[in-house]
Amino acid sequence: MSRNAESTAFRSALEVIRAVEPRVADAIGAELTDQRESLKLIASENYASPATLLAMGNWFSDKYAEGTVGRRFYAGCQNVDTVEALAAEHARELFGAAHAYVQPHSGIDANLVAFWAVLADRVESPALKKAQVRQVNDLTEADWFALRRELGNQRMLGMSLDAGGHLTHGFRPNISGKMFDQRSYGTDPATGLIDYDRVAEAAREFKPLILVGGYSAYPRKVNFRILREIADSVGATFMVDMAHFAGLVAGKVFTGDFDPVPHAHIVTTTTHKSLRGPRGGMVLCQPELADQVDRGCPMVLGGPLPHVMAAKAVALAEARRPDFADYAQRIVDNAQALAEGLLRRGAKLVTGGTDNHLVLIDVSGYGLTGRQAEQALLDSGIVTNRNSVPQDPNGAWYTSGIRIGTPALTTRGLGTAEMDQTAELIHTVLAQTTAGANADGTPSKAKYTLDPGLADKVARQATDLLATHPLYPAIDLG
Ligand code: PLP
């Protein structure tokens, strides 16, 4: 697309919006400015392409399309069928998956679809068979009651939150923790790495229905072949949530034992993190789970979002181009350069480095909590998020870690040299921030002091760094 076409498209869109509610148009413009000017190191964020963004802003948004391609509960879905089929085809080809379901609205939704597909396959279907009926409405009250109890009494084994797992992998504040009896596997306290023997031991003891692999804050590769063997040894369904590293799978940085798709029965993902698509989710699965997965809507999902499926098709088509593999490799090269730059300056990193797109700094090495470090960095124009570290003494709110990731800066075109400069900025801020005290003199987990002059200086340096790689250079809103 030419420079002019992108500018014209977004300018025209804003003009149309401004005529109705100028404050929304202003906020959209301001968001672009903010994104352009902040050093975004949030590991779960990225910048979607103009084509992906534009594919979402149209009349597909108006269409109801419950059902699946060619089998809808609403008339007039032929164009939705086109984009949903395209998105699914690109997903299958990109990941080498037997089946792709592209309707989930988010990663949480994709996980819910997967959980209920497995429950339907492993618990509900056998109960229907036993009762010799075709569907749940045909069960007697007593059999229905027994089935509901059985559905609500299953087990899940997933990675613990402070080792980098995600809330949706069976933790109590999330619906998954209320649905499943959950146990966690952690990481080796000495190395910070997954100890597969311990996972096997936990699986043998607990006998989960579902073994979950995948993470939000684990900076290393995971051997999915070994996890599948563990799942098989206890008769568990092996599910992987690759929300964070889907881009690295798509870009063939993670292959063989480290590619979850050939090993897992079912894989879930978001489409907006390292995969660089629109906000959304997706489920990939083996053929035997396909029918249950396709029941995601209306089982747990509201009607599909055809405009987002159109954008998924565009983004997945982009990810199938050869330059995406180059992008994925640069994400990892940049994360490793960032880790090395931090280590060289004395930072303490969980597992001592990274194999993927993220780095977890243990900021207790700077005498700070995650909360203090996150705020001090933000004061200095550096956007990160605090995160627990294994066996975190500060809990999930204040934490002792800062998670940083490279997908977004890599999209902007920053490379390893700029990652070293970024490491310098981060280290400077953290080394110059001092933990504060409460009124009674006890150490505060939130208060801190940082010279505002230094914060401003770092923010200016961050802006200068970003100016060398402008975001959406073709878009000029005037
Ligand atoms: N799964 C993992 C591993 C995640 O890291 C996240 C989000 O951070 C999700 C699921 C949830 O994704 P969403 O916010 O799209 O629901």
CSV table of C-alpha atoms in Angstrom, one decimal, residues 34-449:
chain,number,residue,atom,x,y,z
A,34,ASP,CA,1.2,8.0,22.7
A,35,GLN,CA,2.1,4.7,21.0
A,36,ARG,CA,4.5,6.5,18.7
A,37,GLU,CA,6.2,8.2,21.7
A,38,SER,CA,6.5,5.4,24.2
A,39,LEU,CA,9.1,2.8,24.5
A,40,LYS,CA,6.7,-0.2,24.6
A,41,LEU,CA,8.2,-3.2,26.2
A,42,ILE,CA,5.0,-4.9,27.2
A,43,ALA,CA,5.6,-8.5,26.2
A,44,SER,CA,2.0,-9.2,25.2
A,45,GLU,CA,1.6,-6.1,23.0
A,46,ASN,CA,2.4,-5.4,19.4
A,47,TYR,CA,1.5,-3.1,16.5
A,48,ALA,CA,-0.9,-4.6,13.9
A,49,SER,CA,-0.4,-3.6,10.3
A,50,PRO,CA,-2.6,-0.9,8.7
A,51,ALA,CA,-4.2,-3.6,6.5
A,52,THR,CA,-5.2,-5.6,9.6
A,53,LEU,CA,-6.5,-2.5,11.4
A,54,LEU,CA,-8.5,-1.4,8.4
A,55,ALA,CA,-10.0,-4.9,7.9
A,56,MET,CA,-11.8,-4.4,11.3
A,57,GLY,CA,-13.5,-1.1,10.7
A,58,ASN,CA,-16.3,-2.0,8.4
A,59,TRP,CA,-19.8,-3.4,7.9
A,60,PHE,CA,-18.8,-7.0,8.8
A,61,SER,CA,-19.3,-5.7,12.3
A,62,ASP,CA,-23.1,-5.6,11.7
A,63,LYS,CA,-23.5,-9.3,10.8
A,64,TYR,CA,-24.7,-12.1,13.0
A,65,ALA,CA,-23.1,-15.4,12.0
A,66,GLU,CA,-23.7,-17.9,14.7
A,67,GLY,CA,-22.7,-21.4,13.5
A,68,THR,CA,-19.8,-22.4,11.3
A,69,VAL,CA,-18.8,-21.9,7.6
A,70,GLY,CA,-21.7,-23.1,5.4
A,71,ARG,CA,-23.8,-24.0,8.5
A,72,ARG,CA,-25.2,-20.9,10.0
A,73,PHE,CA,-28.2,-20.1,12.1
A,74,TYR,CA,-28.6,-16.8,10.2
A,75,ALA,CA,-29.2,-16.2,6.6
A,76,GLY,CA,-27.0,-14.1,4.4
A,77,CYS,CA,-23.6,-15.2,5.8
A,78,GLN,CA,-21.9,-15.9,2.4
A,79,ASN,CA,-19.3,-13.1,2.9
A,80,VAL,CA,-18.6,-14.0,6.5
A,81,ASP,CA,-18.1,-17.6,5.3
A,82,THR,CA,-15.5,-16.3,2.9
A,83,VAL,CA,-13.4,-14.5,5.6
A,84,GLU,CA,-13.9,-17.2,8.3
A,85,ALA,CA,-12.8,-19.9,5.8
A,86,LEU,CA,-9.8,-17.8,4.7
A,87,ALA,CA,-8.7,-17.2,8.3
A,88,ALA,CA,-9.0,-20.9,9.2
A,89,GLU,CA,-7.2,-21.9,6.0
A,90,HIS,CA,-4.3,-19.5,6.7
A,91,ALA,CA,-4.2,-20.7,10.3
A,92,ARG,CA,-4.1,-24.4,9.3
A,93,GLU,CA,-1.4,-23.8,6.7
A,94,LEU,CA,0.7,-21.5,8.9
A,95,PHE,CA,0.8,-23.8,11.9
A,96,GLY,CA,0.4,-27.2,10.1
A,97,ALA,CA,-2.8,-27.8,12.1
A,98,ALA,CA,-5.5,-30.3,11.2
A,99,HIS,CA,-8.3,-27.9,12.3
A,100,ALA,CA,-8.6,-24.2,13.1
A,101,TYR,CA,-11.4,-22.4,14.9
A,102,VAL,CA,-11.0,-18.7,14.5
A,103,GLN,CA,-14.1,-17.4,16.3
A,104,PRO,CA,-12.8,-16.9,19.9
A,105,HIS,CA,-12.9,-13.2,20.8
A,106,SER,CA,-9.9,-13.4,23.0
A,107,GLY,CA,-7.3,-15.7,24.6
A,108,ILE,CA,-9.5,-16.4,27.6
A,109,ASP,CA,-12.4,-17.3,25.3
A,110,ALA,CA,-10.2,-19.6,23.3
A,111,ASN,CA,-9.2,-21.4,26.5
A,112,LEU,CA,-12.8,-21.7,27.6
A,113,VAL,CA,-13.7,-23.2,24.2
A,114,ALA,CA,-10.8,-25.7,24.6
A,115,PHE,CA,-11.7,-26.7,28.1
A,116,TRP,CA,-15.3,-27.3,27.2
A,117,ALA,CA,-14.4,-29.2,24.0
A,118,VAL,CA,-12.3,-31.5,26.1
A,119,LEU,CA,-15.0,-31.9,28.8
A,120,ALA,CA,-17.6,-32.6,26.1
A,121,ASP,CA,-15.4,-35.1,24.4
A,122,ARG,CA,-14.1,-36.9,27.5
A,123,VAL,CA,-17.0,-36.6,30.0
A,124,GLU,CA,-20.2,-35.6,28.3
A,125,SER,CA,-20.0,-37.8,25.2
A,126,PRO,CA,-19.3,-41.0,27.2
A,127,ALA,CA,-22.2,-40.2,29.5
A,128,LEU,CA,-24.6,-39.7,26.6
A,129,LYS,CA,-23.4,-43.0,25.1
A,130,LYS,CA,-23.9,-44.8,28.4
A,131,ALA,CA,-27.4,-43.4,28.7
A,132,GLN,CA,-28.0,-44.3,25.0
A,133,VAL,CA,-29.2,-40.9,24.1
A,134,ARG,CA,-28.0,-38.4,21.4
A,135,GLN,CA,-28.0,-35.2,23.2
A,136,VAL,CA,-28.2,-33.7,26.7
A,137,ASN,CA,-31.9,-32.7,26.4
A,138,ASP,CA,-32.7,-36.4,26.1
A,139,LEU,CA,-31.1,-37.3,29.5
A,140,THR,CA,-33.3,-38.0,32.5
A,141,GLU,CA,-33.2,-35.4,35.3
A,142,ALA,CA,-31.2,-37.9,37.4
A,143,ASP,CA,-28.7,-38.6,34.6
A,144,TRP,CA,-28.4,-34.8,33.8
A,145,PHE,CA,-27.7,-34.0,37.5
A,146,ALA,CA,-25.0,-36.7,37.6
A,147,LEU,CA,-23.4,-35.5,34.4
A,148,ARG,CA,-23.3,-31.9,35.7
A,149,ARG,CA,-21.6,-33.1,38.9
A,150,GLU,CA,-19.1,-35.0,36.8
A,151,LEU,CA,-18.4,-32.1,34.5
A,152,GLY,CA,-17.7,-29.9,37.5
A,153,ASN,CA,-15.4,-32.4,39.2
A,154,GLN,CA,-12.5,-32.8,36.8
A,155,ARG,CA,-8.8,-32.1,37.3
A,156,MET,CA,-6.3,-29.8,35.6
A,157,LEU,CA,-2.5,-29.6,36.0
A,158,GLY,CA,-0.9,-26.4,34.8
A,159,MET,CA,2.1,-24.1,35.4
A,160,SER,CA,2.0,-22.1,38.6
A,161,LEU,CA,1.3,-18.4,38.3
A,162,ASP,CA,4.6,-17.3,39.9
A,163,ALA,CA,6.5,-19.6,37.6
A,164,GLY,CA,4.9,-17.8,34.6
A,165,GLY,CA,1.6,-19.6,34.1
A,166,HIS,CA,-1.6,-17.8,33.3
A,167,LEU,CA,-4.7,-17.1,35.4
A,168,THR,CA,-6.9,-19.1,33.0
A,169,HIS,CA,-4.9,-22.3,33.6
A,170,GLY,CA,-7.0,-23.2,36.6
A,171,PHE,CA,-6.6,-20.4,39.1
A,172,ARG,CA,-9.3,-19.5,41.5
A,173,PRO,CA,-10.0,-15.9,40.5
A,174,ASN,CA,-10.7,-17.2,37.0
A,175,ILE,CA,-13.6,-19.4,35.9
A,176,SER,CA,-11.2,-22.2,35.1
A,177,GLY,CA,-10.3,-22.4,38.8
A,178,LYS,CA,-13.9,-22.7,39.7
A,179,MET,CA,-14.6,-25.3,37.0
A,180,PHE,CA,-11.5,-27.5,37.7
A,181,ASP,CA,-9.8,-29.0,40.7
A,182,GLN,CA,-6.3,-27.6,39.9
A,183,ARG,CA,-2.7,-28.4,40.8
A,184,SER,CA,0.3,-26.5,39.6
A,185,TYR,CA,3.8,-27.5,38.5
A,186,GLY,CA,6.5,-24.9,39.2
A,187,THR,CA,10.1,-24.5,38.2
A,188,ASP,CA,13.3,-25.6,39.8
A,189,PRO,CA,14.2,-23.0,42.5
A,190,ALA,CA,17.9,-23.3,41.6
A,191,THR,CA,17.6,-22.8,37.8
A,192,GLY,CA,14.2,-21.3,37.3
A,193,LEU,CA,13.6,-24.0,34.6
A,194,ILE,CA,10.7,-26.4,34.3
A,195,ASP,CA,11.7,-29.7,35.9
A,196,TYR,CA,10.0,-32.3,33.7
A,197,ASP,CA,10.6,-35.1,36.2
A,198,ARG,CA,8.6,-33.1,38.8
A,199,VAL,CA,5.9,-32.5,36.3
A,200,ALA,CA,5.7,-36.2,35.6
A,201,GLU,CA,5.6,-36.9,39.3
A,202,ALA,CA,2.8,-34.4,39.8
A,203,ALA,CA,0.8,-35.9,36.9
A,204,ARG,CA,1.2,-39.4,38.3
A,205,GLU,CA,0.0,-38.4,41.7
A,206,PHE,CA,-2.9,-36.1,40.5
A,207,LYS,CA,-4.0,-37.8,37.3
A,208,PRO,CA,-5.4,-34.7,35.6
A,209,LEU,CA,-8.0,-34.8,32.8
A,210,ILE,CA,-6.1,-31.9,31.2
A,211,LEU,CA,-2.3,-31.2,31.3
A,212,VAL,CA,-1.8,-27.5,30.3
A,213,GLY,CA,1.5,-26.2,28.8
A,214,GLY,CA,2.1,-22.6,28.0
A,215,TYR,CA,2.8,-19.4,29.9
A,216,SER,CA,2.7,-15.6,30.1
A,217,ALA,CA,6.1,-15.0,31.8
A,218,TYR,CA,8.5,-18.0,31.3
A,219,PRO,CA,11.5,-16.8,29.4
A,220,ARG,CA,12.6,-20.2,28.1
A,221,LYS,CA,11.6,-22.8,25.5
A,222,VAL,CA,9.3,-25.6,26.6
A,223,ASN,CA,9.8,-29.2,25.4
A,224,PHE,CA,6.2,-30.1,24.3
A,225,ARG,CA,7.2,-33.6,23.2
A,226,ILE,CA,8.1,-34.4,26.8
A,227,LEU,CA,4.9,-32.8,28.2
A,228,ARG,CA,2.9,-34.9,25.6
A,229,GLU,CA,4.6,-38.1,26.8
A,230,ILE,CA,3.7,-37.1,30.4
A,231,ALA,CA,0.1,-36.5,29.4
A,232,ASP,CA,-0.1,-39.8,27.6
A,233,SER,CA,1.4,-41.7,30.5
A,234,VAL,CA,-1.6,-40.6,32.7
A,235,GLY,CA,-4.3,-40.5,30.1
A,236,ALA,CA,-4.5,-36.7,30.1
A,237,THR,CA,-5.5,-34.5,27.2
A,238,PHE,CA,-2.5,-32.3,26.4
A,239,MET,CA,-3.5,-28.6,25.8
A,240,VAL,CA,-1.0,-25.8,25.0
A,241,ASP,CA,-1.8,-22.1,25.4
A,242,MET,CA,0.7,-20.5,23.0
A,243,ALA,CA,-0.8,-17.0,23.3
A,244,HIS,CA,2.5,-15.4,24.0
A,245,PHE,CA,4.8,-17.2,21.6
A,246,ALA,CA,2.5,-18.0,18.7
A,247,GLY,CA,4.5,-15.6,16.5
A,248,LEU,CA,7.7,-17.6,17.2
A,249,VAL,CA,5.9,-20.8,16.2
A,250,ALA,CA,4.5,-19.2,13.1
A,251,GLY,CA,7.9,-17.8,12.2
A,252,LYS,CA,9.5,-21.3,12.7
A,253,VAL,CA,11.8,-20.1,15.5
A,254,PHE,CA,10.2,-22.8,17.7
A,255,THR,CA,10.3,-26.1,15.8
A,256,GLY,CA,10.5,-29.8,16.6
A,257,ASP,CA,10.0,-30.5,20.3
A,258,PHE,CA,9.4,-26.8,20.9
A,259,ASP,CA,6.5,-26.4,18.4
A,260,PRO,CA,3.4,-27.3,20.3
A,261,VAL,CA,1.1,-28.0,17.3
A,262,PRO,CA,2.3,-31.5,16.4
A,263,HIS,CA,2.4,-32.6,20.0
A,264,ALA,CA,-0.7,-31.2,21.7
A,265,HIS,CA,-4.2,-32.5,21.3
A,266,ILE,CA,-5.4,-28.9,21.4
A,267,VAL,CA,-3.7,-25.5,21.1
A,268,THR,CA,-5.1,-22.1,22.0
A,269,THR,CA,-3.7,-18.7,21.2
A,270,THR,CA,-4.3,-15.0,21.1
A,271,THR,CA,-3.8,-13.4,17.7
A,272,HIS,CA,-2.6,-10.0,18.9
A,273,LYS,CA,0.7,-10.7,20.8
A,274,SER,CA,3.8,-11.9,19.0
A,275,LEU,CA,1.5,-13.1,16.1
A,276,ARG,CA,0.8,-9.3,15.4
A,277,GLY,CA,-2.8,-9.7,14.4
A,278,PRO,CA,-6.1,-8.1,15.7
A,279,ARG,CA,-7.2,-8.6,19.3
A,280,GLY,CA,-8.7,-12.1,19.3
A,281,GLY,CA,-8.2,-15.8,20.0
A,282,MET,CA,-8.0,-19.0,18.1
A,283,VAL,CA,-8.1,-22.8,18.7
A,284,LEU,CA,-6.1,-25.4,16.7
A,285,CYS,CA,-6.8,-29.1,17.3
A,286,GLN,CA,-6.5,-32.6,16.2
A,287,PRO,CA,-9.4,-33.9,14.0
A,288,GLU,CA,-11.0,-35.9,16.9
A,289,LEU,CA,-11.7,-32.7,18.8
A,290,ALA,CA,-12.8,-30.6,15.8
A,291,ASP,CA,-16.6,-31.0,16.1
A,292,GLN,CA,-16.5,-30.1,19.8
A,293,VAL,CA,-14.3,-27.1,19.3
A,294,ASP,CA,-16.6,-25.8,16.5
A,295,ARG,CA,-19.4,-25.7,19.1
A,296,GLY,CA,-17.6,-22.9,20.9
A,297,CYS,CA,-20.3,-20.5,19.9
A,298,PRO,CA,-22.9,-20.6,21.5
A,299,MET,CA,-21.4,-23.0,24.1
A,300,VAL,CA,-19.2,-20.3,25.7
A,301,LEU,CA,-18.8,-17.6,23.1
A,302,GLY,CA,-21.2,-14.9,21.9
A,303,GLY,CA,-21.8,-14.5,18.2
A,304,PRO,CA,-18.6,-14.4,16.1
A,305,LEU,CA,-17.1,-11.0,15.2
A,306,PRO,CA,-16.8,-11.2,11.4
A,307,HIS,CA,-14.9,-8.0,11.2
A,308,VAL,CA,-12.2,-9.4,13.5
A,309,MET,CA,-12.2,-12.7,11.6
A,310,ALA,CA,-11.5,-10.7,8.4
A,311,ALA,CA,-8.6,-9.0,10.2
A,312,LYS,CA,-7.3,-12.4,11.4
A,313,ALA,CA,-7.3,-13.6,7.8
A,314,VAL,CA,-5.3,-10.6,6.8
A,315,ALA,CA,-2.8,-10.9,9.7
A,316,LEU,CA,-2.4,-14.7,9.2
A,317,ALA,CA,-1.8,-14.1,5.5
A,318,GLU,CA,1.0,-11.6,6.5
A,319,ALA,CA,2.4,-14.2,8.9
A,320,ARG,CA,2.7,-16.7,6.0
A,321,ARG,CA,5.0,-14.4,4.1
A,322,PRO,CA,8.7,-15.2,4.3
A,323,ASP,CA,9.5,-11.9,6.0
A,324,PHE,CA,7.5,-13.0,9.0
A,325,ALA,CA,10.1,-15.7,9.8
A,326,ASP,CA,12.8,-13.0,9.7
A,327,TYR,CA,10.6,-10.9,12.1
A,328,ALA,CA,10.2,-13.8,14.5
A,329,GLN,CA,13.9,-14.4,14.6
A,330,ARG,CA,14.6,-10.8,15.2
A,331,ILE,CA,12.2,-10.8,18.2
A,332,VAL,CA,14.3,-13.5,19.8
A,333,ASP,CA,17.7,-11.8,18.8
A,334,ASN,CA,16.4,-8.6,20.3
A,335,ALA,CA,15.3,-10.2,23.6
A,336,GLN,CA,18.6,-11.9,23.9
A,337,ALA,CA,20.5,-8.7,23.2
A,338,LEU,CA,18.3,-7.0,25.9
A,339,ALA,CA,19.0,-9.7,28.4
A,340,GLU,CA,22.8,-9.6,27.7
A,341,GLY,CA,22.8,-5.8,28.0
A,342,LEU,CA,21.0,-6.0,31.4
A,343,LEU,CA,23.2,-8.9,32.7
A,344,ARG,CA,26.3,-7.0,31.7
A,345,ARG,CA,25.1,-4.0,33.7
A,346,GLY,CA,24.5,-6.2,36.8
A,347,ALA,CA,20.7,-7.0,36.5
A,348,LYS,CA,19.4,-10.2,38.0
A,349,LEU,CA,17.3,-12.2,35.4
A,350,VAL,CA,15.0,-15.1,36.1
A,351,THR,CA,16.7,-18.2,34.5
A,352,GLY,CA,19.7,-16.0,33.7
A,353,GLY,CA,18.5,-15.0,30.2
A,354,THR,CA,15.9,-15.9,27.5
A,355,ASP,CA,15.1,-18.2,24.6
A,356,ASN,CA,12.0,-16.4,23.5
A,357,HIS,CA,10.5,-12.9,23.3
A,358,LEU,CA,10.6,-12.0,27.0
A,359,VAL,CA,12.9,-11.2,29.8
A,360,LEU,CA,12.0,-11.3,33.4
A,361,ILE,CA,14.1,-9.0,35.6
A,362,ASP,CA,14.2,-9.8,39.3
A,363,VAL,CA,14.2,-6.2,40.6
A,364,SER,CA,14.9,-7.3,44.2
A,365,GLY,CA,18.5,-7.1,42.9
A,366,TYR,CA,17.9,-3.3,42.8
A,367,GLY,CA,16.2,-3.3,46.2
A,368,LEU,CA,12.8,-2.6,44.6
A,369,THR,CA,9.4,-4.2,44.3
A,370,GLY,CA,7.9,-4.8,40.8
A,371,ARG,CA,5.4,-2.0,41.5
A,372,GLN,CA,8.1,0.5,42.3
A,373,ALA,CA,10.2,-0.5,39.3
A,374,GLU,CA,7.2,-0.3,37.0
A,375,GLN,CA,6.3,3.2,38.1
A,376,ALA,CA,9.8,4.5,38.0
A,377,LEU,CA,10.3,3.2,34.5
A,378,LEU,CA,6.9,4.7,33.4
A,379,ASP,CA,8.0,8.1,34.8
A,380,SER,CA,11.0,7.7,32.5
A,381,GLY,CA,8.9,7.0,29.4
A,382,ILE,CA,9.5,3.2,29.5
A,383,VAL,CA,6.3,1.1,29.5
A,384,THR,CA,6.6,-2.4,31.1
A,385,ASN,CA,4.6,-4.4,33.5
A,386,ARG,CA,5.3,-5.8,36.9
A,387,ASN,CA,5.2,-9.6,37.2
A,388,SER,CA,5.7,-12.2,39.9
A,389,VAL,CA,8.9,-14.1,39.9
A,390,PRO,CA,9.2,-17.8,41.2
A,391,GLN,CA,8.5,-18.0,44.9
A,392,ASP,CA,7.8,-14.3,44.9
A,393,PRO,CA,7.9,-12.8,48.5
A,394,ASN,CA,5.9,-9.8,47.4
A,395,GLY,CA,2.8,-11.5,46.1
A,396,ALA,CA,0.9,-11.0,42.9
A,397,TRP,CA,0.1,-7.3,43.4
A,398,TYR,CA,3.4,-5.7,44.3
A,399,THR,CA,5.6,-8.5,42.9
A,400,SER,CA,9.4,-8.6,42.6
A,401,GLY,CA,9.7,-8.7,38.8
A,402,ILE,CA,9.5,-6.6,35.7
A,403,ARG,CA,8.5,-8.4,32.5
A,404,ILE,CA,9.8,-6.9,29.3
A,405,GLY,CA,9.3,-8.2,25.7
A,406,THR,CA,10.5,-7.3,22.3
A,407,PRO,CA,7.7,-8.1,19.7
A,408,ALA,CA,6.5,-4.4,19.5
A,409,LEU,CA,9.9,-2.7,19.3
A,410,THR,CA,11.0,-5.3,16.7
A,411,THR,CA,7.9,-4.4,14.6
A,412,ARG,CA,9.1,-0.8,14.7
A,413,GLY,CA,12.4,-2.0,13.3
A,414,LEU,CA,14.7,-1.6,16.4
A,415,GLY,CA,17.6,-4.0,16.4
A,416,THR,CA,20.2,-5.5,18.8
A,417,ALA,CA,22.2,-2.2,19.0
A,418,GLU,CA,19.1,-0.3,20.1
A,419,MET,CA,18.3,-3.2,22.6
A,420,ASP,CA,21.7,-2.5,24.3
A,421,GLN,CA,20.7,1.2,24.5
A,422,THR,CA,17.3,0.2,26.0
A,423,ALA,CA,19.1,-2.0,28.5
A,424,GLU,CA,21.2,1.0,29.5
A,425,LEU,CA,18.1,3.2,30.0
A,426,ILE,CA,16.3,0.5,32.1
A,427,HIS,CA,19.3,-0.2,34.2
A,428,THR,CA,20.0,3.6,34.8
A,429,VAL,CA,16.4,4.1,36.0
A,430,LEU,CA,16.3,1.0,38.3
A,431,ALA,CA,19.8,1.6,39.7
A,432,GLN,CA,18.9,5.3,40.6
A,433,THR,CA,15.4,4.5,42.1
A,434,THR,CA,15.3,4.1,45.9
A,435,ALA,CA,12.6,2.3,47.7
A,436,GLY,CA,10.5,4.5,50.0
A,437,ALA,CA,9.2,4.1,53.6
A,438,ASN,CA,5.7,4.2,55.1
A,439,ALA,CA,4.8,7.0,57.6
A,440,ASP,CA,5.7,4.6,60.5
A,441,GLY,CA,9.1,3.9,59.0
A,442,THR,CA,8.5,0.4,57.7
A,443,PRO,CA,9.6,-0.3,54.1
A,444,SER,CA,6.9,0.6,51.5
A,445,LYS,CA,6.2,-1.7,48.6
A,446,ALA,CA,4.8,1.2,46.5
A,447,LYS,CA,6.7,4.4,47.4
A,448,TYR,CA,10.0,5.2,45.7
A,449,THR,CA,12.2,8.2,44.9
